[in-house]
Short mmCIF file of C-alpha atoms in Angstrom, two decimals:
data_model
loop_
_atom_site.label_atom_id
_atom_site.label_comp_id
_atom_site.label_asym_id
_atom_site.label_seq_id
_atom_site.Cartn_x
_atom_site.Cartn_y
_atom_site.Cartn_z
CA PRO A 980 31.35 10.44 -35.49
CA ASN A 981 33.63 10.48 -32.44
CA VAL A 982 31.74 7.62 -30.80
CA LEU A 983 31.95 5.54 -33.98
CA ARG A 984 35.75 5.92 -34.07
CA GLN A 985 36.48 5.32 -30.37
CA GLU A 986 36.46 1.53 -30.74
CA GLY A 987 37.34 1.26 -34.45
CA PHE A 988 33.70 1.45 -35.56
CA LYS A 989 32.68 -1.32 -33.18
CA THR A 990 29.55 0.33 -31.84
CA THR A 991 26.40 -0.55 -29.88
CA PHE A 992 23.07 0.98 -30.83
CA VAL A 993 20.42 1.08 -28.10
CA TYR A 994 16.76 1.01 -29.11
CA SER A 995 13.54 1.34 -27.17
CA ASP A 996 10.32 0.44 -28.97
CA GLY A 997 12.11 0.85 -32.30
CA GLU A 998 13.47 4.30 -31.39
CA LEU A 999 17.22 4.85 -31.28
CA ILE A 1000 18.02 6.27 -27.82
CA ALA A 1001 21.82 5.86 -27.57
CA VAL A 1002 24.98 5.16 -29.58
CA GLU A 1003 27.86 3.76 -27.49
CA PRO A 1004 31.46 2.83 -28.30
CA GLY A 1005 32.35 -0.88 -28.15
CA ASP A 1006 30.11 -3.78 -27.19
CA THR A 1007 27.91 -2.67 -24.29
CA THR A 1008 25.11 -5.16 -24.93
CA GLN A 1009 25.67 -6.86 -21.54
CA LYS A 1010 25.16 -3.61 -19.62
CA VAL A 1011 21.43 -2.96 -19.81
CA TYR A 1012 19.65 -2.26 -16.53
CA GLY A 1013 16.30 -0.97 -15.34
CA VAL A 1014 14.70 0.11 -12.08
CA ALA A 1015 11.12 -0.42 -10.88
CA VAL A 1016 9.86 1.89 -8.12
CA ASP A 1017 6.86 1.81 -5.83
CA ILE A 1018 6.37 5.33 -4.44
CA GLY A 1019 4.43 4.74 -1.24
CA THR A 1020 3.18 7.56 0.93
CA THR A 1021 5.37 6.23 3.75
CA THR A 1022 8.02 4.12 2.00
CA VAL A 1023 9.72 4.23 -1.39
CA ALA A 1024 10.84 0.80 -2.60
CA GLY A 1025 13.11 0.24 -5.61
CA TYR A 1026 14.22 -2.87 -7.52
CA LEU A 1027 17.25 -3.08 -9.84
CA TYR A 1028 17.01 -5.55 -12.73
CA ASP A 1029 19.31 -6.83 -15.46
CA LEU A 1030 17.15 -6.28 -18.55
CA ASN A 1031 19.07 -8.92 -20.54
CA THR A 1032 18.28 -11.74 -18.13
CA GLY A 1033 15.29 -10.42 -16.16
CA LYS A 1034 17.23 -11.15 -12.97
CA ARG A 1035 16.75 -8.99 -9.89
CA LEU A 1036 20.10 -7.64 -8.74
CA ASP A 1037 19.25 -5.42 -5.79
CA VAL A 1038 16.48 -3.98 -3.61
CA PHE A 1039 16.43 -0.65 -1.81
CA SER A 1040 13.83 0.78 0.57
CA VAL A 1041 13.75 4.18 2.24
CA LEU A 1042 11.23 6.36 4.04
CA ASN A 1043 9.57 8.83 1.68
CA PRO A 1044 11.33 12.17 2.33
CA GLN A 1045 8.06 14.00 1.65
CA ARG A 1046 6.89 12.85 5.08
CA LYS A 1047 8.51 15.92 6.65
CA TYR A 1048 5.80 17.95 4.91
CA GLY A 1049 3.00 15.70 6.22
CA ALA A 1050 2.28 12.06 7.02
CA ASP A 1051 -0.67 11.77 4.64
CA VAL A 1052 -1.45 12.87 1.09
CA LEU A 1053 -3.84 15.64 2.11
CA SER A 1054 -1.19 17.28 4.30
CA ARG A 1055 1.24 17.17 1.40
CA ILE A 1056 -1.28 18.63 -1.02
CA ASP A 1057 -1.90 21.39 1.52
CA HIS A 1058 1.84 22.12 1.64
CA THR A 1059 1.97 22.57 -2.14
CA THR A 1060 -0.72 25.25 -1.98
CA LYS A 1061 0.56 27.27 0.98
CA SER A 1062 3.56 28.83 -0.73
CA GLU A 1063 5.05 29.27 -4.18
CA SER A 1064 7.92 26.96 -3.25
CA GLY A 1065 5.73 24.18 -1.80
CA GLN A 1066 5.15 22.34 -5.06
CA LYS A 1067 8.85 22.46 -6.01
CA GLU A 1068 9.92 21.27 -2.54
CA MET A 1069 7.65 18.26 -2.80
CA ASN A 1070 8.83 17.40 -6.32
CA ASP A 1071 12.50 17.92 -5.44
CA ALA A 1072 12.15 15.60 -2.44
CA ILE A 1073 10.90 12.61 -4.42
CA ILE A 1074 13.19 13.18 -7.44
CA GLY A 1075 16.15 13.45 -5.06
CA CYS A 1076 15.06 10.27 -3.28
CA ILE A 1077 14.90 8.26 -6.50
CA ASN A 1078 18.24 9.63 -7.71
CA ALA A 1079 19.81 8.65 -4.37
CA MET A 1080 18.36 5.17 -4.89
CA ILE A 1081 19.89 5.00 -8.37
CA ARG A 1082 23.31 6.09 -7.06
CA HIS A 1083 23.06 3.42 -4.38
CA PHE A 1084 22.29 0.76 -6.99
CA ALA A 1085 25.14 1.92 -9.25
CA GLU A 1086 27.74 1.94 -6.47
CA ARG A 1087 26.73 -1.37 -4.89
CA ASN A 1088 26.56 -3.21 -8.20
CA SER A 1089 29.57 -1.58 -9.93
CA ILE A 1090 27.56 -0.21 -12.82
CA LYS A 1091 27.22 3.25 -14.33
CA ASN A 1092 24.10 5.38 -14.03
CA THR A 1093 24.18 5.68 -17.82
CA ASP A 1094 23.82 1.88 -18.11
CA ILE A 1095 20.31 2.21 -16.63
CA TYR A 1096 17.88 2.83 -19.47
CA ALA A 1097 14.48 2.53 -17.85
CA VAL A 1098 12.66 3.53 -14.67
CA VAL A 1099 9.04 2.39 -14.24
CA LEU A 1100 7.02 3.79 -11.35
CA ALA A 1101 3.74 3.13 -9.56
CA GLY A 1102 2.16 4.91 -6.60
CA ASN A 1103 -1.10 6.46 -5.54
CA THR A 1104 -2.49 9.28 -7.66
CA VAL A 1105 -1.15 12.05 -5.43
CA MET A 1106 2.34 10.51 -5.36
CA MET A 1107 2.29 10.29 -9.16
CA HIS A 1108 1.29 13.96 -9.43
CA LEU A 1109 4.03 15.10 -7.06
CA PHE A 1110 6.61 13.01 -8.93
CA LEU A 1111 5.54 14.54 -12.25
CA ASN A 1112 5.38 18.05 -10.70
CA LEU A 1113 1.67 18.33 -11.43
CA THR A 1114 -0.68 20.20 -9.13
CA ALA A 1115 -2.64 17.82 -6.90
CA LYS A 1116 -4.85 20.43 -5.20
CA ASN A 1117 -7.99 19.40 -7.10
CA ILE A 1118 -7.68 15.84 -5.78
CA ALA A 1119 -8.26 17.19 -2.27
CA VAL A 1120 -11.69 18.72 -2.96
CA SER A 1121 -14.86 17.32 -4.48
CA PRO A 1122 -15.21 16.17 -7.26
CA PHE A 1123 -11.56 15.00 -6.73
CA ILE A 1124 -10.32 15.42 -10.30
CA PRO A 1125 -6.65 14.66 -11.12
CA VAL A 1126 -4.70 16.48 -13.83
CA THR A 1127 -4.19 13.20 -15.68
CA THR A 1128 -4.74 9.49 -15.15
CA HIS A 1129 -2.90 8.35 -18.29
CA LEU A 1130 0.26 6.28 -18.55
CA CYS A 1131 3.04 8.86 -19.01
CA ARG A 1132 6.39 8.36 -20.72
CA PHE A 1133 9.34 10.78 -20.71
CA GLU A 1134 13.00 10.87 -21.49
CA ALA A 1135 14.87 10.72 -18.18
CA GLY A 1136 16.61 14.01 -18.85
CA GLU A 1137 13.26 15.79 -19.14
CA ILE A 1138 12.32 15.24 -15.52
CA GLY A 1139 15.71 15.02 -13.83
CA ILE A 1140 16.08 11.28 -13.24
CA ASP A 1141 19.78 10.48 -13.20
CA ILE A 1142 20.03 7.53 -15.58
CA ASN A 1143 20.99 7.53 -19.27
CA SER A 1144 19.58 10.90 -20.35
CA ARG A 1145 17.80 9.31 -23.34
CA GLY A 1146 16.54 6.42 -21.25
CA TYR A 1147 12.85 6.46 -20.45
CA VAL A 1148 10.78 7.04 -17.33
CA ILE A 1149 7.24 5.61 -17.30
CA THR A 1150 4.49 6.11 -14.73
CA PHE A 1151 1.65 3.59 -14.62
CA PRO A 1152 -1.85 4.93 -15.32
CA CYS A 1153 -4.21 5.84 -12.48
CA ILE A 1154 -7.98 5.34 -12.23
CA SER A 1155 -9.19 8.31 -10.17
CA GLY A 1156 -8.09 10.74 -7.50
CA TYR A 1157 -7.97 7.99 -4.88
CA VAL A 1158 -7.45 4.81 -6.91
CA GLY A 1159 -3.96 5.16 -8.26
CA ALA A 1160 -1.23 3.54 -10.29
CA ASP A 1161 -0.34 1.35 -7.32
CA THR A 1162 -3.79 -0.28 -7.54
CA VAL A 1163 -3.42 -0.80 -11.30
CA ALA A 1164 -0.02 -2.39 -10.61
CA ALA A 1165 -1.55 -4.65 -7.94
CA VAL A 1166 -4.30 -5.78 -10.34
CA LEU A 1167 -1.61 -6.47 -12.95
CA SER A 1168 0.60 -8.54 -10.65
CA SER A 1169 -2.33 -10.50 -9.15
CA GLY A 1170 -3.46 -11.52 -12.64
CA MET A 1171 -7.11 -11.12 -11.62
CA TYR A 1172 -7.84 -9.15 -14.80
CA GLU A 1173 -7.25 -12.22 -17.01
CA LYS A 1174 -9.07 -14.86 -14.93
CA ASP A 1175 -12.63 -16.12 -15.40
CA GLU A 1176 -13.07 -16.53 -11.64
CA ILE A 1177 -14.16 -13.50 -9.62
CA SER A 1178 -11.47 -12.03 -7.38
CA LEU A 1179 -11.48 -9.41 -4.64
CA LEU A 1180 -8.32 -7.35 -4.13
CA LEU A 1181 -7.82 -5.38 -0.89
CA ASP A 1182 -5.00 -2.94 -0.26
CA ILE A 1183 -5.60 -1.81 3.30
CA GLY A 1184 -4.04 1.40 4.58
CA THR A 1185 -5.12 4.93 5.42
CA ASN A 1186 -7.03 4.74 2.16
CA GLY A 1187 -8.39 1.30 1.47
CA GLU A 1188 -8.42 0.44 -2.24
CA ILE A 1189 -10.89 -2.29 -3.13
CA VAL A 1190 -11.11 -4.03 -6.52
CA LEU A 1191 -13.66 -6.67 -7.54
CA GLY A 1192 -13.81 -8.40 -10.89
CA ASN A 1193 -12.50 -10.83 -13.47
CA SER A 1194 -11.51 -10.90 -17.15
CA LYS A 1195 -14.89 -9.48 -18.23
CA TRP A 1196 -15.49 -6.64 -15.75
CA ILE A 1197 -13.78 -4.84 -12.86
CA TYR A 1198 -15.30 -2.51 -10.25
CA CYS A 1199 -13.19 -0.48 -7.83
CA CYS A 1200 -13.48 2.07 -5.06
CA SER A 1201 -11.43 3.81 -2.40
CA THR A 1202 -12.57 4.25 1.17
CA ALA A 1203 -11.11 6.52 3.86
CA ALA A 1204 -10.28 3.85 6.43
CA GLY A 1205 -8.14 6.21 8.48
CA PRO A 1206 -4.68 5.39 9.82
CA ALA A 1207 -5.63 2.86 12.54
CA PHE A 1208 -4.36 -0.11 10.52
CA GLU A 1209 -0.97 1.62 10.36
CA GLY A 1210 -0.87 2.23 14.12
CA ALA A 1211 -1.76 5.93 13.98
CA ASN A 1212 -4.38 7.58 16.23
CA ILE A 1213 -3.98 4.61 18.59
CA ARG A 1214 -2.81 5.28 22.17
CA ASN A 1215 0.27 3.09 21.87
CA GLY A 1216 0.13 2.62 18.11
CA ILE A 1217 3.32 2.52 16.03
CA GLY A 1218 4.41 1.26 12.63
CA GLY A 1219 6.03 -2.09 11.93
CA VAL A 1220 9.28 -1.37 13.80
CA ALA A 1221 11.38 -3.42 16.23
CA GLY A 1222 9.45 -3.86 19.46
CA ALA A 1223 6.01 -3.42 17.91
CA ILE A 1224 3.51 -5.96 19.25
CA ASP A 1225 2.56 -7.73 16.03
CA ARG A 1226 0.68 -10.85 17.20
CA VAL A 1227 -1.61 -11.33 20.20
CA TYR A 1228 -2.97 -14.66 21.48
CA PHE A 1229 -5.66 -15.16 24.13
CA LYS A 1230 -5.70 -18.97 24.24
CA PRO A 1231 -4.58 -21.16 25.90
CA GLU A 1232 -3.23 -18.15 27.85
CA PHE A 1233 -2.67 -14.50 27.02
CA ARG A 1234 0.63 -13.77 25.23
CA TYR A 1235 2.04 -11.64 22.45
CA THR A 1236 5.04 -11.44 20.14
CA THR A 1237 7.03 -8.41 19.00
CA ILE A 1238 8.93 -7.61 15.83
CA ASP A 1239 12.56 -8.77 16.17
CA ASN A 1240 11.62 -10.16 19.62
CA ALA A 1241 12.54 -6.78 21.08
CA LYS A 1242 11.06 -5.32 24.27
CA PRO A 1243 7.59 -3.96 23.50
CA VAL A 1244 7.38 -0.28 22.57
CA GLY A 1245 3.84 -0.18 21.16
CA ILE A 1246 1.40 -2.05 18.95
CA CYS A 1247 1.21 -2.10 15.13
CA GLY A 1248 -1.81 -2.72 12.89
CA SER A 1249 -1.66 -6.53 12.80
CA GLY A 1250 -1.41 -6.65 16.60
CA LEU A 1251 -4.35 -4.26 16.94
CA VAL A 1252 -6.56 -6.49 14.80
CA ASP A 1253 -5.48 -9.54 16.83
CA VAL A 1254 -6.17 -7.98 20.21
CA VAL A 1255 -9.62 -6.67 19.28
CA ALA A 1256 -10.52 -10.05 17.77
CA GLY A 1257 -9.32 -11.74 20.97
CA MET A 1258 -11.22 -9.29 23.20
CA LEU A 1259 -14.36 -10.00 21.19
CA ASP A 1260 -13.85 -13.78 21.37
CA SER A 1261 -13.17 -13.60 25.13
CA ASP A 1262 -16.24 -11.42 25.86
CA ILE A 1263 -14.11 -8.48 26.99
CA ILE A 1264 -15.99 -6.39 24.44
CA ASP A 1265 -19.49 -6.94 23.11
CA GLU A 1266 -20.74 -6.72 19.52
CA THR A 1267 -20.92 -2.92 19.80
CA GLY A 1268 -17.26 -2.73 20.81
CA ARG A 1269 -17.96 -1.67 24.41
CA ILE A 1270 -15.44 -2.88 27.01
CA VAL A 1271 -17.12 -4.67 29.93
CA THR A 1272 -17.68 -3.04 33.32
CA ASP A 1273 -15.99 -4.35 36.49
CA ASP A 1274 -19.14 -6.24 37.42
CA GLU A 1275 -19.39 -7.83 33.97
CA ALA A 1276 -15.69 -8.75 34.10
CA GLU A 1277 -16.17 -10.95 37.18
CA SER A 1278 -16.87 -13.99 35.03
CA LEU A 1279 -13.62 -13.61 33.06
CA PRO A 1280 -10.43 -15.61 33.76
CA GLU A 1281 -8.29 -13.88 36.38
CA ASP A 1282 -5.40 -13.16 33.96
CA LEU A 1283 -7.72 -11.27 31.62
CA LYS A 1284 -9.79 -9.58 34.34
CA LYS A 1285 -6.73 -7.93 35.92
CA ARG A 1286 -5.80 -6.38 32.57
CA ILE A 1287 -9.00 -4.33 32.40
CA LYS A 1288 -8.36 -0.86 33.86
CA ASP A 1289 -9.30 2.79 33.52
CA ILE A 1290 -6.44 4.75 31.94
CA ASP A 1291 -6.70 8.52 31.46
CA GLY A 1292 -10.43 8.26 32.02
CA LEU A 1293 -10.88 5.57 29.35
CA ARG A 1294 -11.79 1.91 29.81
CA SER A 1295 -8.71 -0.01 28.66
CA PHE A 1296 -7.15 -3.43 28.26
CA VAL A 1297 -3.46 -3.66 29.22
CA LEU A 1298 -1.24 -5.73 26.94
CA SER A 1299 2.08 -5.09 28.65
CA ASP A 1300 2.65 -3.41 32.00
CA GLY A 1301 5.45 -0.94 32.50
CA ALA A 1302 7.83 -3.49 34.02
CA GLU A 1303 7.83 -5.54 30.80
CA ASN A 1304 8.47 -2.89 28.20
CA ALA A 1305 11.05 -0.38 27.05
CA SER A 1306 9.19 2.81 28.02
CA GLY A 1307 8.29 1.77 31.57
CA MET A 1308 4.65 2.68 30.85
CA ASP A 1309 1.67 0.39 30.29
CA ILE A 1310 0.92 -0.51 26.67
CA ALA A 1311 -2.85 -0.70 26.41
CA ILE A 1312 -5.81 -0.65 24.05
CA THR A 1313 -8.40 1.95 25.07
CA GLN A 1314 -12.09 2.26 24.30
CA LYS A 1315 -11.19 5.06 21.88
CA ASP A 1316 -8.72 2.76 20.07
CA ILE A 1317 -11.44 0.17 19.57
CA ARG A 1318 -13.70 2.84 18.05
CA GLU A 1319 -10.88 3.86 15.69
CA LEU A 1320 -10.54 0.26 14.52
CA GLN A 1321 -14.32 -0.08 14.18
CA ASN A 1322 -14.43 2.98 11.93
CA ALA A 1323 -11.57 1.62 9.80
CA LYS A 1324 -12.97 -1.88 9.40
CA ALA A 1325 -16.47 -0.57 8.76
CA ALA A 1326 -15.22 1.61 5.91
CA ILE A 1327 -13.49 -1.36 4.24
CA ALA A 1328 -16.36 -3.80 4.83
CA ALA A 1329 -18.94 -1.30 3.54
CA GLY A 1330 -16.86 -0.66 0.42
CA ILE A 1331 -16.72 -4.40 -0.26
CA ASN A 1332 -20.51 -4.68 0.14
CA ILE A 1333 -21.14 -1.75 -2.22
CA LEU A 1334 -18.99 -3.28 -4.97
CA ILE A 1335 -20.68 -6.66 -4.55
CA LYS A 1336 -24.10 -5.02 -4.96
CA HIS A 1337 -23.05 -2.93 -7.95
CA ALA A 1338 -21.57 -6.02 -9.64
CA GLY A 1339 -24.86 -7.87 -9.13
CA ILE A 1340 -23.21 -10.88 -7.49
CA ARG A 1341 -23.32 -12.62 -4.10
CA VAL A 1342 -20.38 -12.67 -1.72
CA GLU A 1343 -20.31 -16.47 -2.20
CA ASP A 1344 -19.54 -15.93 -5.89
CA ILE A 1345 -16.08 -14.56 -5.03
CA ASP A 1346 -13.47 -17.25 -5.69
CA LYS A 1347 -10.31 -15.50 -4.45
CA VAL A 1348 -9.34 -12.69 -2.08
CA TYR A 1349 -5.95 -11.01 -2.53
CA LEU A 1350 -4.53 -9.02 0.38
CA ALA A 1351 -1.95 -6.56 -0.94
CA GLY A 1352 0.53 -4.32 0.84
CA GLY A 1353 2.66 -4.73 3.94
CA PHE A 1354 -0.33 -4.88 6.27
CA GLY A 1355 -1.89 -7.66 4.21
CA ASN A 1356 1.30 -9.68 4.59
CA TYR A 1357 1.18 -9.76 8.39
CA ILE A 1358 -2.48 -9.62 9.38
CA SER A 1359 -4.06 -12.79 10.79
CA ILE A 1360 -6.82 -13.85 8.40
CA GLU A 1361 -8.73 -15.42 11.28
CA SER A 1362 -8.62 -12.17 13.25
CA ALA A 1363 -9.63 -10.11 10.19
CA VAL A 1364 -12.66 -12.35 9.71
CA LYS A 1365 -13.51 -12.24 13.43
CA ILE A 1366 -13.80 -8.44 13.49
CA GLY A 1367 -15.73 -8.36 10.20
CA LEU A 1368 -13.01 -6.85 8.03
CA ILE A 1369 -13.33 -9.79 5.61
CA PRO A 1370 -16.64 -11.66 5.13
CA LYS A 1371 -16.71 -15.02 6.97
CA VAL A 1372 -17.56 -17.00 3.83
CA LEU A 1373 -14.28 -15.85 2.24
CA LYS A 1374 -12.04 -17.00 5.09
CA ASP A 1375 -10.52 -19.95 3.20
CA LYS A 1376 -10.12 -18.01 -0.06
CA VAL A 1377 -7.59 -15.40 1.14
CA GLU A 1378 -4.04 -15.09 -0.21
CA SER A 1379 -1.51 -12.47 0.90
CA ILE A 1380 0.46 -11.16 -2.09
CA GLY A 1381 2.80 -8.66 -0.38
CA ASN A 1382 3.93 -5.54 -2.22
CA ALA A 1383 1.75 -6.12 -5.26
CA ALA A 1384 2.31 -2.55 -6.45
CA GLY A 1385 6.06 -3.09 -6.56
CA ALA A 1386 5.61 -6.46 -8.25
CA GLY A 1387 3.41 -4.85 -10.89
CA ALA A 1388 5.96 -2.11 -11.53
CA VAL A 1389 8.59 -4.83 -12.06
CA GLU A 1390 6.35 -6.58 -14.60
CA GLY A 1391 5.93 -3.29 -16.46
CA LEU A 1392 9.70 -2.80 -16.45
CA LEU A 1393 10.43 -6.24 -17.87
CA SER A 1394 7.65 -6.50 -20.45
CA THR A 1395 6.13 -4.05 -22.92
CA ASP A 1396 3.14 -6.40 -23.11
CA MET A 1397 2.55 -5.86 -19.39
CA LEU A 1398 2.84 -2.10 -19.88
CA ARG A 1399 0.15 -2.27 -22.53
CA ALA A 1400 -1.95 -4.42 -20.19
CA THR A 1401 -2.00 -1.58 -17.64
CA GLU A 1402 -3.86 0.62 -20.13
CA MET A 1403 -6.31 -2.19 -20.83
CA ILE A 1404 -6.85 -2.62 -17.07
CA LYS A 1405 -7.40 1.14 -16.68
CA ASN A 1406 -10.04 1.15 -19.42
CA LYS A 1407 -11.81 -1.87 -17.92
CA MET A 1408 -11.95 -0.63 -14.31
CA LYS A 1409 -15.18 1.12 -13.38
CA TYR A 1410 -14.68 3.51 -10.47
CA ASN A 1411 -17.37 3.92 -7.80
CA GLU A 1412 -17.24 7.17 -5.83
CA LEU A 1413 -18.57 6.06 -2.44
CA SER A 1414 -19.34 9.58 -1.26
CA ALA A 1415 -21.85 9.84 -4.12
CA ILE A 1416 -23.59 6.54 -3.29
CA PRO A 1417 -26.42 7.08 -0.76
CA GLU A 1418 -26.50 3.48 0.51
CA PHE A 1419 -22.82 3.62 1.53
CA VAL A 1420 -23.67 5.42 4.79
CA ASN A 1421 -26.19 2.73 5.76
CA GLU A 1422 -23.69 -0.01 4.92
CA TYR A 1423 -21.02 1.78 6.96
CA VAL A 1424 -23.26 2.05 10.04
CA GLU A 1425 -24.26 -1.62 9.82
CA CYS A 1426 -20.61 -2.69 9.46
CA MET A 1427 -19.66 -0.91 12.70
CA ILE A 1428 -21.13 -3.84 14.62
CA PHE A 1429 -18.84 -6.81 15.35
CA GLU A 1430 -20.70 -9.87 14.09
#
């Protein structure tokens, strides 16, 4: 009654899917906003939209605060089981992060939190569990069973998201313990689920999610590629920060570029793929990944030969000597680093081969390859093909689609039809557990070779 009288009975009623969620004094029809969020293991990205116009108003990205409890999902699951407070700490961290994002959007765009009526989220299955305060411990052990994989919808007030308390919060559905809502969102935004042509979607990170299919069928799997593509477990590996060597060229002479043209501080995933591809093409490594001996290096150009050294007891290739870079120490790729990359690329390539076999198609039948995620945006397709990460016959069919998970979350925010499509995609996707497929090991071993 008080609201009705505040503006002389001029009142705005707010509905969501036919349900009355708010009664507001005056005409507030122009103040309807929503936020789409991609909860990455490393980075949380948010997008503010005007729901009247569908226009994007703002973008915000921040490191996931859960990283202080562990860099990967298994470390974070472990933290939730070690103490009674572990689960709450993990949930509080991500809820606090998203609320800080919402405050940032409100302040920068001169709107009220209560004018935001929807938050739609995607992320891997563990990130979704930690956001919803569900135990993720069973995802860490075979048979890797999540609490739920369904699309979930709540009133914001129920789970502590600081928008209009009757506004809604929706998490995209997941497929399995290691194929999450972010993969469903990527399939949605790529549009591969509605096309007659066969598409291959790759989201390459510590876990590599692989999806193969079209409008009639979709197969998917997740493979433990390890963190090499993100610069981890590499001697001088780093993320995509200023000074990271991101491109490497061997012809007509050896050179590299760094992010922001800063002095080199290390090498990121795209640079690692480039340098190994270049070493392979220049005969610095053979098809097994072995770096040449001094005698074998005699036939190499002088500029490349002088870069081959033994560092800390490991055969290595120096990209930048200490005089060129910020640390004063050589930045190099070691024999161990090459093995790390071989393991990572073999896991992805073997996963692709398994899905192709299970679908009963040939690799030549694939019409389109979508590379999703930050790594997919920056990797050289030619280098990826050279090391065997992507089959050679697909070289001219590759398209980088950036943060496809975030783009899918945005589509779900702006369209109820797209939200419904996520459940259709979930029901269509057939998950393949690689650890339960005997031929995966043979495929993996064969894919270790650089061909």
